[in-house]
Coordinates of C-alpha atoms and ligand atoms in Angstrom, one line a residue:
X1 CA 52.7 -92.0 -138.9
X2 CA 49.9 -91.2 -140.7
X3 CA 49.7 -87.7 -141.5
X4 CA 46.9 -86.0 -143.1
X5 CA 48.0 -83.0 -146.0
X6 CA 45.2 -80.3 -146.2
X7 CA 46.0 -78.2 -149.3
X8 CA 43.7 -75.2 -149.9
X9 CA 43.4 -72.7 -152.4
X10 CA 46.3 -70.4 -152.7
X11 CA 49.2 -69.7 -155.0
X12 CA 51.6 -71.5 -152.3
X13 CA 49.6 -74.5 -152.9
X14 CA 52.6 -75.1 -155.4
X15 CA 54.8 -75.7 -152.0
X16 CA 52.8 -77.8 -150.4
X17 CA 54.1 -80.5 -152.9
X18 CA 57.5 -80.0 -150.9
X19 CA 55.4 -80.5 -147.8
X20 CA 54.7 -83.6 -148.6
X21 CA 57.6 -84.7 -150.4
X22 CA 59.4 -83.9 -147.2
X23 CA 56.7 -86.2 -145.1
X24 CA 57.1 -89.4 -147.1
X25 CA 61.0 -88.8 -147.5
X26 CA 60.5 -88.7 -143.7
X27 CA 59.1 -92.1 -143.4
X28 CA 55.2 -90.9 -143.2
X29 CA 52.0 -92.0 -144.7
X30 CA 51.1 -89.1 -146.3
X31 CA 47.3 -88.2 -147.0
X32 CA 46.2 -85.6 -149.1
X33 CA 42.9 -83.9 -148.6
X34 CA 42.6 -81.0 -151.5
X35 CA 40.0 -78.5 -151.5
X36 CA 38.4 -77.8 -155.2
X37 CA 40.4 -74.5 -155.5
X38 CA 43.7 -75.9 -154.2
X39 CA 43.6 -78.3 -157.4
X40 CA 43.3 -75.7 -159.6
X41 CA 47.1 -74.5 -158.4
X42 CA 48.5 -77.5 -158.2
X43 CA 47.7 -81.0 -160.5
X44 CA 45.9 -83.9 -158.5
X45 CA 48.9 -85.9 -160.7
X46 CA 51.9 -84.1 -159.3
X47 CA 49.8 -84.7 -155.7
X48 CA 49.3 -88.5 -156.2
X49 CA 52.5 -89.3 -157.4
X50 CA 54.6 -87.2 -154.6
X51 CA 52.6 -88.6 -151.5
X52 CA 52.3 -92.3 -153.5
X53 CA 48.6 -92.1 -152.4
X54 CA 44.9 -91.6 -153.3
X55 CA 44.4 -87.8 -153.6
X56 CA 40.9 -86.9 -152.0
X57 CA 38.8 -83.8 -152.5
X58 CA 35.3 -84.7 -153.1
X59 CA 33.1 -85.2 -150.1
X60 CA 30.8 -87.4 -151.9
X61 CA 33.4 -89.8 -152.9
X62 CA 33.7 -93.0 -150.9
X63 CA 30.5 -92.4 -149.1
X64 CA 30.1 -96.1 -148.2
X65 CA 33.1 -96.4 -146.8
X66 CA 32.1 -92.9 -144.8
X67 CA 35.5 -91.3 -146.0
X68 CA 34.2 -87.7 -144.6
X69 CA 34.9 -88.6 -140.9
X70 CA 37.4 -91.7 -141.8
X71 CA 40.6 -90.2 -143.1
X72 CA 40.7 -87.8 -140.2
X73 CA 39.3 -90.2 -137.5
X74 CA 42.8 -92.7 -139.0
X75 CA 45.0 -89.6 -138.7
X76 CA 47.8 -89.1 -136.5
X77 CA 49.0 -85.4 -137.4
X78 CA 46.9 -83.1 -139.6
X79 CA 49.1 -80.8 -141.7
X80 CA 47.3 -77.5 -143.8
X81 CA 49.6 -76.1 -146.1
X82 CA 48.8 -73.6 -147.6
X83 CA 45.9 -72.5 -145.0
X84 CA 44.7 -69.2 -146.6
X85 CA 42.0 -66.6 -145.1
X86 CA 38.9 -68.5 -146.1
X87 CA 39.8 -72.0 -144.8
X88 CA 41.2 -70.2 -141.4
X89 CA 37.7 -68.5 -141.0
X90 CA 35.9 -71.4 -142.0
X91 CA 38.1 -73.7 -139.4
X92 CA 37.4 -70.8 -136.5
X93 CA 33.9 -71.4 -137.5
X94 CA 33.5 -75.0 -137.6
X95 CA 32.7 -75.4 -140.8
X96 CA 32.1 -78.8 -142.4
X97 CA 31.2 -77.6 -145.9
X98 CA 34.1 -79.5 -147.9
X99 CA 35.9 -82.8 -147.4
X100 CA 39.3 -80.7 -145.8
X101 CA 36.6 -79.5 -142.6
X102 CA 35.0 -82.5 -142.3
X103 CA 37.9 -84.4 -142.1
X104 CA 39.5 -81.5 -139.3
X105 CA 36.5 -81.7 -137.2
X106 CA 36.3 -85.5 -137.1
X107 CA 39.7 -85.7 -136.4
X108 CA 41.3 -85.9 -132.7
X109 CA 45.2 -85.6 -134.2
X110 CA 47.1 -82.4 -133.7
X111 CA 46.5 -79.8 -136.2
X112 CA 49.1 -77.6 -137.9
X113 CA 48.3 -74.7 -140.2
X114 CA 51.1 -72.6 -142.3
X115 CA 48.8 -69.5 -143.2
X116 CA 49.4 -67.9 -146.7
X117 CA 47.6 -64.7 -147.8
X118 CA 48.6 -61.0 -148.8
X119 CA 49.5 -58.8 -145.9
X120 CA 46.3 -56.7 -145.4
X121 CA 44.6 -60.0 -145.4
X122 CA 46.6 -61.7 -142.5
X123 CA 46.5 -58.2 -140.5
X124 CA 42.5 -58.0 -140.9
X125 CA 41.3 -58.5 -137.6
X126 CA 38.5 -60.6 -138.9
X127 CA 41.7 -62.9 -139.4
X128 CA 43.6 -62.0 -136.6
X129 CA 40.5 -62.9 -134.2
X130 CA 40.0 -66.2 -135.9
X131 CA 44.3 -67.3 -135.6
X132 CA 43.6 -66.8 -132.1
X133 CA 40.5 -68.8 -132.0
X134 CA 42.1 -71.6 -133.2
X135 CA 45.8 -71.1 -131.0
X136 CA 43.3 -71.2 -128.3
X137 CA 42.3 -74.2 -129.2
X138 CA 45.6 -76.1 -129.7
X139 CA 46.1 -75.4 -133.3
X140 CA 49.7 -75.2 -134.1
X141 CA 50.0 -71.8 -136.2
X142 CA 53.2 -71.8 -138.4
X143 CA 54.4 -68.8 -140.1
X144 CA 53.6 -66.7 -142.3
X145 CA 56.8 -65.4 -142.9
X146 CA 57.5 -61.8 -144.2
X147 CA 58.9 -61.6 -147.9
X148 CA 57.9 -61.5 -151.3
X149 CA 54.8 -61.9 -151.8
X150 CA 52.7 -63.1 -155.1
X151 CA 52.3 -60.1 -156.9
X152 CA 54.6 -57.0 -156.6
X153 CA 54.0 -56.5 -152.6
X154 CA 56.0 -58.0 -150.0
X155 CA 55.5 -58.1 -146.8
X156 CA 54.1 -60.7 -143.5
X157 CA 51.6 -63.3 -145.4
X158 CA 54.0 -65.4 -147.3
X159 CA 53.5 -69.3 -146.4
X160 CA 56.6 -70.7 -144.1
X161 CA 59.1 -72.7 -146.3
X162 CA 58.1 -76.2 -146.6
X163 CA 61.1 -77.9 -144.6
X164 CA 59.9 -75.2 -141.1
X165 CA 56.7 -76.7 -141.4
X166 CA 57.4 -80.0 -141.5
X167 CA 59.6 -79.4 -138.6
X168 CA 56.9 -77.7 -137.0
X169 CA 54.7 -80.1 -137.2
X170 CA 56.7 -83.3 -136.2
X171 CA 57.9 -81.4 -133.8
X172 CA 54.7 -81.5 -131.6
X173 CA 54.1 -85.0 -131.9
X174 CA 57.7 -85.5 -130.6
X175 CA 58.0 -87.8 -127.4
X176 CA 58.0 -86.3 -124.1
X177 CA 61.5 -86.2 -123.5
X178 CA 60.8 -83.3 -121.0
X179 CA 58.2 -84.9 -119.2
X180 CA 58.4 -84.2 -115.7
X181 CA 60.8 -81.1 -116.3
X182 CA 60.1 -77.7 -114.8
X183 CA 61.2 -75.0 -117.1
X184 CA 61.3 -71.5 -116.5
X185 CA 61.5 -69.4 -119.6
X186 CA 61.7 -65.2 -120.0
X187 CA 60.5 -63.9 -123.4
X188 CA 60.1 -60.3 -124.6
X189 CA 62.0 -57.2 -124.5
X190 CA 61.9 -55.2 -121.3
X191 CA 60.9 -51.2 -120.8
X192 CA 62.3 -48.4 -118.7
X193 CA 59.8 -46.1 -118.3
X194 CA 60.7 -42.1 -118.4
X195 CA 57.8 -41.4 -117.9
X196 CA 54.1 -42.1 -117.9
X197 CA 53.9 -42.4 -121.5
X198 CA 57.8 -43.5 -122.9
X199 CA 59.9 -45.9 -122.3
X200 CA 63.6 -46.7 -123.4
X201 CA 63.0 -50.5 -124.9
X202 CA 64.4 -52.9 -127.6
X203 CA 63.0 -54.7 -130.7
X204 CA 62.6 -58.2 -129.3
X205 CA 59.5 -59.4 -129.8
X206 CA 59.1 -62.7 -127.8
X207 CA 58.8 -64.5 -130.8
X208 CA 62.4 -67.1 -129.6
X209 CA 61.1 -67.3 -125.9
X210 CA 57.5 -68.1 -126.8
X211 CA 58.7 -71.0 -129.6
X212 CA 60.9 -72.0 -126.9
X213 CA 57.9 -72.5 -124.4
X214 CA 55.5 -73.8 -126.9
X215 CA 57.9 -76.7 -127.5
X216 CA 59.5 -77.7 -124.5
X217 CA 55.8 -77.5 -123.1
X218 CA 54.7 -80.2 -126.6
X219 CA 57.9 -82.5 -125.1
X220 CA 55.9 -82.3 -121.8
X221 CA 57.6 -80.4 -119.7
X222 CA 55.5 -77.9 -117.2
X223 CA 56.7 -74.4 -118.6
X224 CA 56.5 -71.4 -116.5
X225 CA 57.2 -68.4 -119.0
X226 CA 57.6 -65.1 -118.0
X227 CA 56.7 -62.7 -120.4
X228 CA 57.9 -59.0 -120.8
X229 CA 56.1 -57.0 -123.2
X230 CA 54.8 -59.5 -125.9
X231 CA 54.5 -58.6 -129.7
X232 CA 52.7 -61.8 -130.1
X233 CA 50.1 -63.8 -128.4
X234 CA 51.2 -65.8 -125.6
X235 CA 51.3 -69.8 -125.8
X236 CA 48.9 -71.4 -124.3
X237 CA 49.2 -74.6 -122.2
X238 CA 51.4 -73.1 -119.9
X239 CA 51.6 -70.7 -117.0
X240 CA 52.3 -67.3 -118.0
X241 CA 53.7 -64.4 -115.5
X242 CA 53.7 -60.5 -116.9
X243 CA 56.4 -58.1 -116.1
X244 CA 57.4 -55.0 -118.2
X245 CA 61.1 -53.5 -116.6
X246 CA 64.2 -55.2 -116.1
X247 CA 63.2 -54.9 -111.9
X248 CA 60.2 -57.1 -112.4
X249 CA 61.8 -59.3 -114.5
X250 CA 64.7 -59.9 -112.2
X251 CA 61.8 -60.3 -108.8
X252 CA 60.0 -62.8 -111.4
X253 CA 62.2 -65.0 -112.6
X254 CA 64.1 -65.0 -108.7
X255 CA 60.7 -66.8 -107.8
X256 CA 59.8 -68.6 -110.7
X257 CA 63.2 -70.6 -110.3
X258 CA 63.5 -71.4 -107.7
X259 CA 62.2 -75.1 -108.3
X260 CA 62.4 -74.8 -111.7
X261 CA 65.0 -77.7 -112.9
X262 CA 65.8 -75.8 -116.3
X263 CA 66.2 -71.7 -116.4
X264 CA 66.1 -70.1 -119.8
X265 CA 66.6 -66.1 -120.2
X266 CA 65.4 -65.7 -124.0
X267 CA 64.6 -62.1 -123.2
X268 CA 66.3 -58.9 -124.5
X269 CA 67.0 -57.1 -121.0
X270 CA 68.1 -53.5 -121.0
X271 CA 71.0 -53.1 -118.9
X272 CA 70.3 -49.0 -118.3
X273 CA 67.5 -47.8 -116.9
X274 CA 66.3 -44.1 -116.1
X275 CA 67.8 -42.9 -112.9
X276 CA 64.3 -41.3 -112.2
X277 CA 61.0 -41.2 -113.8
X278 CA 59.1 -38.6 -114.1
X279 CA 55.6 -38.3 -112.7
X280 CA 54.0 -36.1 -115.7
X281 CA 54.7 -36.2 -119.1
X282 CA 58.5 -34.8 -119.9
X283 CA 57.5 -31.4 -122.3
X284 CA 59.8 -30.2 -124.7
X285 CA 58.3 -26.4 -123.6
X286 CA 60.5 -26.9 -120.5
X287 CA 63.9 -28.9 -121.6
X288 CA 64.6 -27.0 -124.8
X289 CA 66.4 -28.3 -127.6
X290 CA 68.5 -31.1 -125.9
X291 CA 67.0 -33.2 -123.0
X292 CA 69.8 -35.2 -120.9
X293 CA 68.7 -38.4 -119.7
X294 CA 70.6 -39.9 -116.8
X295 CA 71.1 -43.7 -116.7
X296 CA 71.8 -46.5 -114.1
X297 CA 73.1 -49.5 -114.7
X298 CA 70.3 -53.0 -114.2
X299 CA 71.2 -56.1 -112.6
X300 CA 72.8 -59.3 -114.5
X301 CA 69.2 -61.0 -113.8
X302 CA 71.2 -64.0 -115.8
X303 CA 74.4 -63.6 -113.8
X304 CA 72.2 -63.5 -110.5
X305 CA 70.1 -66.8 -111.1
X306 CA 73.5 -68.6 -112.0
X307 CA 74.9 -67.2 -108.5
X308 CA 71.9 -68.4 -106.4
X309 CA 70.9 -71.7 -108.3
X310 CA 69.4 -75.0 -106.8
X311 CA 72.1 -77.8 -106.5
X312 CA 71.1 -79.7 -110.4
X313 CA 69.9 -76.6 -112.1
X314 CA 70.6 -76.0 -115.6
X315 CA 70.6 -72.3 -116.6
X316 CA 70.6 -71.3 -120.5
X317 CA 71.1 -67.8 -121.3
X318 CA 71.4 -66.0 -125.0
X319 CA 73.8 -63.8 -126.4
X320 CA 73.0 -61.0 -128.7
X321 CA 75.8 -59.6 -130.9
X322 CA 75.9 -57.4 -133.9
X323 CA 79.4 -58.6 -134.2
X324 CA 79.6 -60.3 -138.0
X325 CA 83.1 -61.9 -138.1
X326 CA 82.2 -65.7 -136.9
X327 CA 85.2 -65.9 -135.1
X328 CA 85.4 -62.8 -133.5
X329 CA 81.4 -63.3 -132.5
X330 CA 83.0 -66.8 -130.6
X331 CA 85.2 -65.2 -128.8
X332 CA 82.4 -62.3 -127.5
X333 CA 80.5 -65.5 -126.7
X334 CA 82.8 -67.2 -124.5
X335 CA 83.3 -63.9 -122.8
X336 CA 79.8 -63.7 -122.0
X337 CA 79.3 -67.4 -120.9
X338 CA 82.8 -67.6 -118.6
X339 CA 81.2 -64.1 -117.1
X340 CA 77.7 -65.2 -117.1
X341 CA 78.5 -68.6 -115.2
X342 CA 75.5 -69.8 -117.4
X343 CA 75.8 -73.6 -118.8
X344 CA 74.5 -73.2 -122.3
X345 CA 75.1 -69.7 -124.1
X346 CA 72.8 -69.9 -127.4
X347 CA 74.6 -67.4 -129.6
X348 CA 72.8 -65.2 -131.8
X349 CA 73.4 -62.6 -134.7
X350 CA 71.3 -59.8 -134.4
X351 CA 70.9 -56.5 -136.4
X352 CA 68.2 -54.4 -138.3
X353 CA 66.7 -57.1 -140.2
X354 CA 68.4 -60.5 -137.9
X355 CA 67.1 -62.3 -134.9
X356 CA 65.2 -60.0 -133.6
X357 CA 61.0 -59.7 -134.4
X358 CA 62.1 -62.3 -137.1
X359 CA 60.1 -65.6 -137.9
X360 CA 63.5 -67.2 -138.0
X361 CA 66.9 -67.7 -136.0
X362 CA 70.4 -68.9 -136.3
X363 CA 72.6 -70.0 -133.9
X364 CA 75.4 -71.5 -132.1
X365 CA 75.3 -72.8 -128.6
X366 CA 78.4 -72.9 -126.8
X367 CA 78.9 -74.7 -123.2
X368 CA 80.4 -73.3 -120.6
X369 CA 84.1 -74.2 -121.1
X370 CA 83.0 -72.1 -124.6
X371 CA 83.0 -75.4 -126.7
X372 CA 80.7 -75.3 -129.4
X373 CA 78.0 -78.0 -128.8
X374 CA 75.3 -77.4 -130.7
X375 CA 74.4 -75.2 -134.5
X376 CA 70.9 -74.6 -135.4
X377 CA 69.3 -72.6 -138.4
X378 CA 65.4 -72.0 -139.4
X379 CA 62.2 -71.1 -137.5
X380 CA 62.4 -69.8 -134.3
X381 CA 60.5 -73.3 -133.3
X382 CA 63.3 -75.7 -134.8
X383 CA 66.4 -73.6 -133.2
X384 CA 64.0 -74.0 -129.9
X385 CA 64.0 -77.6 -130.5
X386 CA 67.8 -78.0 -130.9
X387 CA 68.6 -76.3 -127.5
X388 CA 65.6 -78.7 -125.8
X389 CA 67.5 -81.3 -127.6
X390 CA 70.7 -80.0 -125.6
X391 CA 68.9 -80.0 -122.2
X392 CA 66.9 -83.2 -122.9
X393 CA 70.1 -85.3 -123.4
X394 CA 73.6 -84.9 -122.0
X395 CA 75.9 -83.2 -124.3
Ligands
PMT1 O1 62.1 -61.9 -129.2 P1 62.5 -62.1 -130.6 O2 62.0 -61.0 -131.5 O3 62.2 -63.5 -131.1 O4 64.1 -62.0 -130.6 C1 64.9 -63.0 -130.0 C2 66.1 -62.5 -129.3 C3 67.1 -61.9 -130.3 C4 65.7 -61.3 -128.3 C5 66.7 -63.6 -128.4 O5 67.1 -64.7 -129.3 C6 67.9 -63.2 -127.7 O6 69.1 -63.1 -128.1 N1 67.7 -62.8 -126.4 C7 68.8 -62.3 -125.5 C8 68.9 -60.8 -125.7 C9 70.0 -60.2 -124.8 O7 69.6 -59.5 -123.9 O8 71.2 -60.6 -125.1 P2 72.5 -60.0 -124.3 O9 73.6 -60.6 -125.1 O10 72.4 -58.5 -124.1 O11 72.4 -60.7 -122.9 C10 73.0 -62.0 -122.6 C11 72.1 -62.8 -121.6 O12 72.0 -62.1 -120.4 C12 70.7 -63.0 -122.1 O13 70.3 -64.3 -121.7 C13 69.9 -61.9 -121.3 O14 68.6 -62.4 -121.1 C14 70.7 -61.8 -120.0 N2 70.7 -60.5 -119.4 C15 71.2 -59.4 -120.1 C16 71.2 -58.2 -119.4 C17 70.8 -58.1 -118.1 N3 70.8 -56.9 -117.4 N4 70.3 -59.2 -117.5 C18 70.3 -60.4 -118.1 O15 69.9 -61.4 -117.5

């Protein structure tokens, strides 16, 4: 494949030479477009002799062989590692004002960005607006991850590690091994209200069920995702249905499955709700200093799709354990699946700072008998792509 390399200027230009030492290694023709500030982190050299190729930054080079609108218009995949604030804005915009945007915009392949800037920077909204500009328009938005970040701060902003982005981005140019697949996916964390203004919820933030929706819908399947309180934006490309409590999840996913072929409950589902909610606002001026709440116990949404299934119809569920002893988190796992009925059980660790609201996972998927079948680590979108992997083929 040939695969474009847009490196722009920011410090974690340095590991976008991992980027594309990762793409050759891979088998790819690898590109690299550099803007002007991207060279002055990392040497054209270094560039040249990694991706055994041409490096290209100047858009009055080549003019005769029109290389502006050529090296995009040859591309199959367009990867932009590091993409920082400027070159984000200047992509929302349309800009053509540099060899990297010219090639973008004459370009038809799929386009991939890892963003890398400082916290305050990726949370202005002048950049948040733009990241969902281009999302809306197909862009494949990797990262950034939270961590360390170039000076003493740390924090969300810091570029995705090289071998997620390549991932990330060969990922959607996989074939469509789901083609013709109906999917039904829940994502989010669901609320119990107590009343108008509070609920009793959880720290899921979507992040697992959206990666899993965005990928099985790039292997082509048609994805219905249902959605319960979203920290992020939803994908686009495929049909999204909100709910908010563990009662409208359960009614939505009843309906959305039933001629789904694949069922995937990627939500964190309270299993307690309120026993009442209360029509004003609950005031401490009238409960004193301790306020009992009263809960009842949810439905097993899982445990209910598995029970009234279609003849055919594979249903993937996801456990959620604090448990840290990996043998003694097994064993809680093949509890769960021989109670759930479910076929695949993705395992997950999950604590303060793990699986949940994080950019990355790790699991183990266990099958019904509670044989391990399947072991995935990294972003959320490659541990997606393992358990599509799972349903795509027979295991
Ligand atoms: O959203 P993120 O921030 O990316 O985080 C991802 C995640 C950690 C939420 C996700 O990977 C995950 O583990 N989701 C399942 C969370 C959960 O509810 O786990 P559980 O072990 O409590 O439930 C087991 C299974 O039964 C799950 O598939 C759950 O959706 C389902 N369930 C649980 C309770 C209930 N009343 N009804 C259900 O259907």
């Amino acid at each position: 494949m040939n695969v474009v390399v847009g490196i722009t200027g920011g410090i974690a230009a340095y590991k976008a030479v991992s980027v594309v030492r990762a793409l050759v290694l891979a088998g790819h023709d690898v590109h690299v477009v550099a803007t002007e500030n991207a060279l002055r982190f990392v040497g054209r050299p270094t560039l040249e002799a990694i991706s055994r190729n041409t490096v290209h930054s100047d858009l009055y080079e080549g003019v005769a062989e029109v290389r502006h609108v050529a090296i995009g218009q040859a591309a199959d995949l367009i990867v932009v590692a590091p993409a920082t604030a400027n070159t984000i804005a200047k992509l929302a915009s349309g800009l053509a004002d540099d060899l990297l945007g010219n090639t973008i915009l004459a370009s038809t392949a799929p386009v991939v960005i890892a963003p890398a800037m400082h916290t305050e920077m990726w949370q202005n909204p002048a950049t948040v607006a733009n990241i969902a500009t281009l999302r809306g328009r197909g862009i494949t938005v990797v990262g950034p991850a939270s961590g360390q970040l170039t000076g003493r701060d740390s924090g969300p902003g810091r570029m995705s590690e090289p071998d997620d982005i390549v991932a990330a981005a060969l990922s959607i140019t996989r074939p469509q091994d789901l083609a013709g697949r109906r999917i039904t996916i829940s994502a989010g964390g669901t609320r119990e209200p107590l009343d108008p203004v509070r609920f009793i919820g959880n720290r899921s933030s979507g992040r697992q069920g959206v990666a899993l929706a965005e990928a099985a819908a790039a292997r082509g399947a048609a994805v219905t995702l249902v959605t319960a309180n979203l920290e992020i934006a939803a994908p686009r490309g495929v049909t999204i249905q909100k709910v908010s409590t563990t009662l409208e999840l359960e009614a939505t996913m009843a309906a959305a499955s039933t001629d789904a072929d694949v069922v995937i409950m990627a939500a964190a589902v309270a299993d307690y709700r309120p026993e009442t909610v209360a029509e004003g606002k609950i005031k401490k001026e009238t409960q004193g200093d301790v306020l009992d709440l009263r809960l009842v116990k949810n439905p097993d949404i899982l445990h209910g799709l598995v029970e009234r299934r279609p003849v055919g119809q594979i249903i993937v569920g996801f456990a959620a354990e604090t448990e840290e002893d990996p043998e003694a988190l097994l064993a809680l796992a093949r509890g769960k699946v021989a109670r759930k009925g479910c076929d695949l059980l993705v395992v997950n660790r999950v604590g303060w700072s793990e699986g949940f609201a994080t950019e990355g996972n790790e699991v183990v998927i266990i099958d019904r008998a509670g044989d391990i079948v399947g072991e995935a680590s990294g972003s959320k979108r490659s541990v997606a792509d393992h358990v599509l992997d799972l349903i795509a083929r027979p295991y």
